[in-house]
Amino acid sequence: MDRNESIPGQSAATASLVCGIISVVLWFFGYSSLVSVILGIIGLVLAGNAKRAGNNSGIRTAGFVLSLIGLLGGVLAFIACIACVGVVGILAGTTAI
Amino acid sequence: MFPYIHVFGKQLPMYGLLAAVGTIFAVLYFKYREKGAGRLAAHLELAFLYGLVGTFIGAKLLFILTQLPQIIADFAYLHTDTQAFLQKYLYSGFVFYGGLFGGLAGVYLYARHQRLSYDALLQLLLPTVPLIHSFGRMGCFCMGCCYGKAAQPATLGLVFHASQIAPNDIPLIPVQLYEAILVFILFIVLARMAKQGKKGKSMLAVYLVAYGTIRFILEFLRGDTYRGFIGWLSISQLLSLLAICLGSWLLWKKHYKTKQHSVSTDS
């Protein structure tokens, strides 16, 4: 039997951790922060599913925390990014609305 | 006041930052409450996530509904100036009451899907709403949005000097801070009710009546006119009245049920 399958929800917990790490890394590359938001949500769902399956390991907790930070940071970076573009647009006189 | 903060050379908006801090405190709160939640403990994270997604969808949908005539008028710009159109209607503009009812609907859907008690989930998660809201309002104050009327006397007001939204160099009523403080008190009240084992729907009733009243009164102090009005009442005031009616109905229903139960046990 696969070692991961012997612990309930371990695969979901590991996947959640991976999503969390990638979502945090993607903050720093402009529009990729939108991917942070999506991966953050997926990571949180996976961490929640792992917990429901009875997994409360450190990997799951780390996945939950990193996914949450990734999601919030991604939203923040994306809004900041959009705001910057908006200001540039207004300054350039292209905003008609 | 301080619309942006610079971290490692990146400019971050204070509104989003404070809302994120509020969300982290909300997670810490339900993690603290999770210990005594029994079977529900395993579901709190996902229920909270459903609530968050519901909040975003609800807040955006109500914004679109209130701006529908303007959106139809501006629709041609979607092709000619897509960035400006999205900036105006997609990335900005959220209505609180839409978010509240969207969040409640999100948690309700999760409870239905997992066959859990909605009442028990509400008891654990409802206090997080005013907690996040309180931080969000502080963010409004930093950005200068949702600003108050000109203060009379001027010593009671606070002056913005470089706000992109609020009028600068005029003492304004700090209505955002008033709301942040009152909503934080509401969080403490709800957290105490939850600790005392009060039912989730009773807490929701108290929240709707209390917040509806706070918002209805504070709207008279607000000076921003872009919220939308029907007659002399703002849309938020009309929604506050609706929230007060809904909360009163929930309280009355609970009172009626308790009375009926005591009558049946007496006889």
XYZ file of C-alpha atoms in Angstrom:
364
model
C 0.000 0.000 0.000
C 1.168 3.538 -0.741
C 2.577 5.177 2.412
C 0.458 8.292 1.799
C -2.761 6.286 1.703
C -2.099 4.657 5.082
C -2.779 7.991 6.818
C -6.270 9.311 6.005
C -6.244 12.548 4.040
C -2.444 12.646 3.762
C -2.453 13.105 -0.030
C -4.845 16.052 0.272
C -2.713 17.527 3.073
C 0.461 17.275 0.976
C -1.287 18.753 -2.080
C -2.563 21.589 0.113
C 0.989 22.330 1.283
C 2.257 22.375 -2.313
C -0.569 24.728 -3.384
C 0.161 26.978 -0.385
C 3.885 27.236 -1.167
C 3.299 27.972 -4.874
C 0.586 30.543 -4.102
C 2.944 32.447 -1.779
C 5.805 32.344 -4.316
C 3.531 33.685 -7.080
C 2.773 36.908 -5.156
C 5.920 38.446 -6.460
C 5.332 38.252 -10.212
C 2.710 40.894 -11.048
C -0.449 39.417 -12.528
C 0.507 35.877 -11.419
C -0.965 36.897 -8.050
C -4.331 35.986 -9.609
C -3.013 32.387 -9.751
C -2.113 32.802 -6.036
C -5.767 33.483 -5.292
C -6.926 30.393 -7.209
C -4.237 28.128 -5.710
C -4.941 29.546 -2.234
C -8.617 28.584 -2.526
C -7.732 25.097 -3.856
C -5.184 24.666 -1.028
C -7.775 25.649 1.606
C -10.341 23.229 0.157
C -7.755 20.415 0.167
C -6.703 21.224 3.754
C -10.378 21.233 4.800
C -10.977 17.890 3.079
C -7.900 16.403 4.783
C -9.186 17.558 8.154
C -12.615 16.101 7.439
C -10.934 12.793 6.647
C -9.401 12.877 10.120
C -5.947 14.207 9.271
C -4.606 16.820 11.654
C -0.904 16.496 10.927
C 1.654 19.298 10.775
C 1.701 19.079 6.974
C -2.043 19.784 6.820
C -1.753 22.703 9.243
C 1.168 24.142 7.259
C -0.864 23.682 4.052
C -3.838 25.490 5.587
C -1.751 28.395 6.904
C 0.276 28.837 3.694
C -2.830 28.592 1.490
C -4.600 31.203 3.630
C -1.583 33.531 3.515
C -1.250 32.861 -0.234
C -4.925 33.672 -0.830
C -4.946 36.867 1.248
C -1.588 38.049 -0.090
C -2.667 37.230 -3.641
C -5.864 39.277 -3.256
C -3.828 42.117 -1.774
C -1.113 42.031 -4.461
C -3.710 41.708 -7.223
C -5.731 44.652 -5.933
C -2.523 46.698 -5.580
C -1.479 45.673 -9.074
C -4.862 46.568 -10.563
C -4.895 49.858 -8.648
C -1.495 50.764 -10.084
C -2.675 50.028 -13.625
C -5.847 52.022 -12.986
C -3.876 55.044 -11.799
C -1.569 54.811 -14.809
C -4.632 54.628 -17.080
C -6.171 57.692 -15.477
C -2.895 59.636 -15.733
C -2.590 58.736 -19.398
C -6.053 60.138 -19.995
C -7.389 56.862 -21.342
C -10.095 56.460 -18.740
C -13.366 57.504 -20.241
C -15.736 56.142 -17.618
C -4.864 59.103 6.255
C -2.385 56.358 5.237
C -3.777 54.880 2.001
C -0.679 52.844 1.181
C 2.145 51.178 3.032
C 5.472 50.295 1.450
C 6.836 46.810 2.198
C 10.073 45.690 0.497
C 9.587 48.332 -2.186
C 6.020 47.209 -2.926
C 3.092 49.553 -2.421
C 0.246 47.814 -0.578
C -3.220 49.335 -0.047
C -4.076 49.666 3.652
C -7.708 48.711 3.018
C -6.794 45.271 1.714
C -4.065 44.836 4.303
C -6.386 45.570 7.223
C -9.125 43.350 5.764
C -6.521 40.560 5.487
C -5.441 41.130 9.114
C -9.127 40.975 10.131
C -9.514 37.671 8.269
C -6.442 36.223 10.028
C -7.892 37.246 13.424
C -11.212 35.658 12.388
C -9.420 32.381 11.599
C -7.617 32.536 14.959
C -10.983 33.132 16.666
C -12.719 30.107 15.154
C -9.597 27.977 15.684
C -9.844 28.902 19.376
C -13.557 28.012 19.436
C -12.979 24.815 17.455
C -11.699 22.929 20.497
C -15.140 22.554 22.037
C -17.005 22.137 18.745
C -16.936 18.314 18.622
C -17.909 16.865 15.230
C -18.246 20.334 13.704
C -14.564 21.119 14.291
C -13.585 19.211 11.147
C -15.974 21.318 9.066
C -15.284 24.845 10.305
C -12.486 25.656 7.849
C -14.512 24.669 4.794
C -17.669 26.363 6.099
C -15.644 29.554 6.647
C -14.257 29.314 3.111
C -17.783 28.896 1.688
C -18.784 31.946 3.718
C -15.846 33.977 2.360
C -16.594 33.073 -1.258
C -20.312 33.794 -0.667
C -19.359 37.175 0.813
C -17.394 38.192 -2.294
C -20.114 37.023 -4.690
C -22.938 38.638 -2.680
C -21.124 41.956 -2.212
C -20.329 42.179 -5.913
C -23.825 41.111 -7.057
C -25.558 43.735 -4.916
C -23.120 46.389 -6.169
C -23.944 45.422 -9.768
C -27.683 45.524 -8.993
C -27.459 49.011 -7.467
C -25.370 50.268 -10.423
C -27.318 48.462 -13.162
C -28.562 51.541 -15.094
C -25.035 53.043 -15.058
C -23.478 49.721 -16.125
C -25.900 49.464 -19.062
C -25.064 53.054 -20.055
C -21.300 52.337 -19.843
C -21.473 48.917 -21.488
C -20.060 50.183 -24.796
C -16.765 50.962 -22.986
C -16.247 47.220 -22.355
C -14.870 46.987 -25.927
C -13.285 50.426 -26.324
C -11.748 50.809 -22.828
C -11.882 47.380 -21.192
C -9.358 48.230 -18.468
C -11.296 51.260 -17.242
C -14.603 49.359 -17.381
C -13.211 46.465 -15.319
C -11.508 48.883 -12.934
C -14.816 50.573 -12.259
C -17.185 47.604 -12.062
C -15.188 44.442 -11.407
C -12.199 45.243 -9.212
C -13.830 47.884 -7.059
C -17.284 48.330 -5.609
C -18.568 45.941 -2.964
C -21.753 46.420 -0.929
C -21.592 45.244 2.688
C -25.145 43.927 3.000
C -24.733 41.869 -0.176
C -21.602 40.378 1.387
C -23.398 39.631 4.662
C -26.314 37.805 3.058
C -23.972 36.125 0.531
C -21.771 34.869 3.382
C -24.777 33.558 5.323
C -26.013 31.831 2.159
C -22.546 30.294 1.588
C -22.467 28.781 5.103
C -26.100 27.638 4.702
C -25.247 25.856 1.444
C -22.314 24.122 3.107
C -24.479 23.047 6.046
C -27.130 21.659 3.658
C -24.528 19.895 1.528
C -22.860 18.231 4.526
C -26.136 17.702 6.461
C -24.887 19.750 9.398
C -26.778 22.036 11.768
C -26.806 25.572 10.301
C -27.581 26.907 13.752
C -24.465 25.312 15.276
C -22.236 26.576 12.432
C -23.658 30.087 12.847
C -22.909 30.014 16.555
C -19.244 29.298 15.830
C -18.722 31.515 12.782
C -21.039 34.535 13.148
C -18.736 36.549 15.483
C -16.103 36.550 12.719
C -18.354 38.813 10.593
C -18.155 41.942 12.819
C -14.499 41.165 13.556
C -13.467 41.309 9.872
C -15.846 44.223 9.316
C -14.258 46.231 12.100
C -10.797 45.927 10.518
C -12.283 46.668 7.088
C -13.742 49.940 8.379
C -10.336 50.947 9.739
C -9.085 50.276 6.217
C -11.808 52.609 4.887
C -10.540 55.285 7.253
C -6.972 54.840 6.016
C -8.092 55.055 2.367
C -10.465 57.961 3.026
C -13.505 56.240 1.505
C -16.948 56.069 3.235
C -16.069 59.458 4.768
C -18.262 61.595 7.029
C -19.848 65.018 6.649
C -17.990 68.202 7.541
C -17.634 68.251 11.349
C -19.482 70.881 13.400
C -17.641 72.049 15.506
C -14.459 71.499 13.504
C -12.507 70.292 16.571
C -14.532 67.032 16.486
C -13.386 66.281 12.954
C -10.281 64.788 11.394
C -8.585 66.302 8.352
C -7.379 64.357 5.303
C -4.468 65.972 3.494
C -3.709 63.684 0.561
C -6.753 61.459 0.084
C -7.752 60.468 -3.445
C -11.383 59.986 -2.325
C -12.290 62.183 0.679
C -12.285 66.008 0.424
C -8.907 67.247 1.632
C -8.160 69.942 4.241
C -11.714 69.962 5.669
C -12.417 68.534 9.158
C -14.685 65.515 8.552
C -16.622 63.355 11.019
C -14.534 60.137 11.397
C -17.617 57.995 10.822
C -15.499 55.006 9.707
C -13.797 54.903 13.123
C -17.145 55.187 14.934
C -18.422 52.215 12.973
C -15.200 50.229 13.507
C -15.461 50.697 17.292
C -19.201 49.914 17.481
C -18.841 46.841 15.290
C -15.926 45.620 17.405
C -18.141 45.944 20.515
C -20.743 43.881 18.628
C -18.066 41.226 18.038
C -17.370 41.069 21.797
C -21.116 40.735 22.525
C -21.542 37.921 19.962
C -18.408 36.107 21.165
C -19.760 36.204 24.730
C -23.160 34.930 23.570
C -21.440 32.071 21.726
C -19.419 31.206 24.827
C -22.610 31.150 26.908
C -24.052 28.595 24.482
C -26.728 30.841 22.947
C -28.249 29.541 19.712
C -26.827 30.685 16.388
C -30.143 32.061 15.138
C -30.590 34.147 18.315
C -27.108 35.546 17.743
C -27.990 36.303 14.130
C -31.142 38.117 15.273
C -29.165 40.239 17.754
C -26.544 40.974 15.105
C -29.096 42.034 12.477
C -31.011 44.317 14.853
C -27.870 45.841 16.398
C -25.904 46.347 13.192
C -28.976 47.552 11.290
C -29.551 50.218 13.953
C -25.865 51.250 14.073
C -25.672 51.540 10.286
C -29.012 53.339 9.938
C -27.908 56.058 12.381
C -24.333 56.374 11.092
C -25.551 56.806 7.512
C -26.880 60.252 8.533
C -23.289 61.255 9.371
C -21.827 60.109 6.063
C -20.839 62.638 3.465
C -20.135 60.462 0.420
C -22.967 60.660 -2.082
C -21.951 57.849 -4.449
C -23.771 55.185 -2.379
C -27.117 55.636 -4.089
C -30.350 57.000 -2.622
C -34.043 56.210 -2.920
C -35.931 59.286 -1.711
C -34.151 60.735 1.330
C -32.903 57.362 2.526
C -29.720 55.752 1.240
C -29.882 52.195 -0.113
C -27.861 51.077 2.943
C -30.496 52.603 5.235
C -33.283 50.760 3.420
C -31.293 47.525 3.702
C -30.678 48.323 7.400
C -34.437 48.599 7.933
C -34.831 45.234 6.200
C -32.131 43.725 8.465
C -33.841 45.159 11.587
C -37.208 43.682 10.473
C -35.616 40.293 9.760
C -33.784 40.272 13.115
C -36.938 41.304 15.000
C -38.901 38.557 13.255
C -36.264 35.963 14.279
C -36.360 37.219 17.888
C -40.177 37.190 17.935
C -40.234 33.649 16.486
C -37.809 32.436 19.155
C -39.799 34.150 21.919
C -43.064 32.653 20.581
C -41.527 29.150 20.418
C -40.152 29.412 23.977
C -43.547 30.570 25.229
C -45.337 27.738 23.424
C -42.833 25.226 24.796
C -43.299 26.446 28.405
C -47.122 26.286 27.994
C -46.954 22.689 26.687
C -44.637 21.574 29.543
C -46.895 23.313 32.144
C -49.958 21.483 30.862
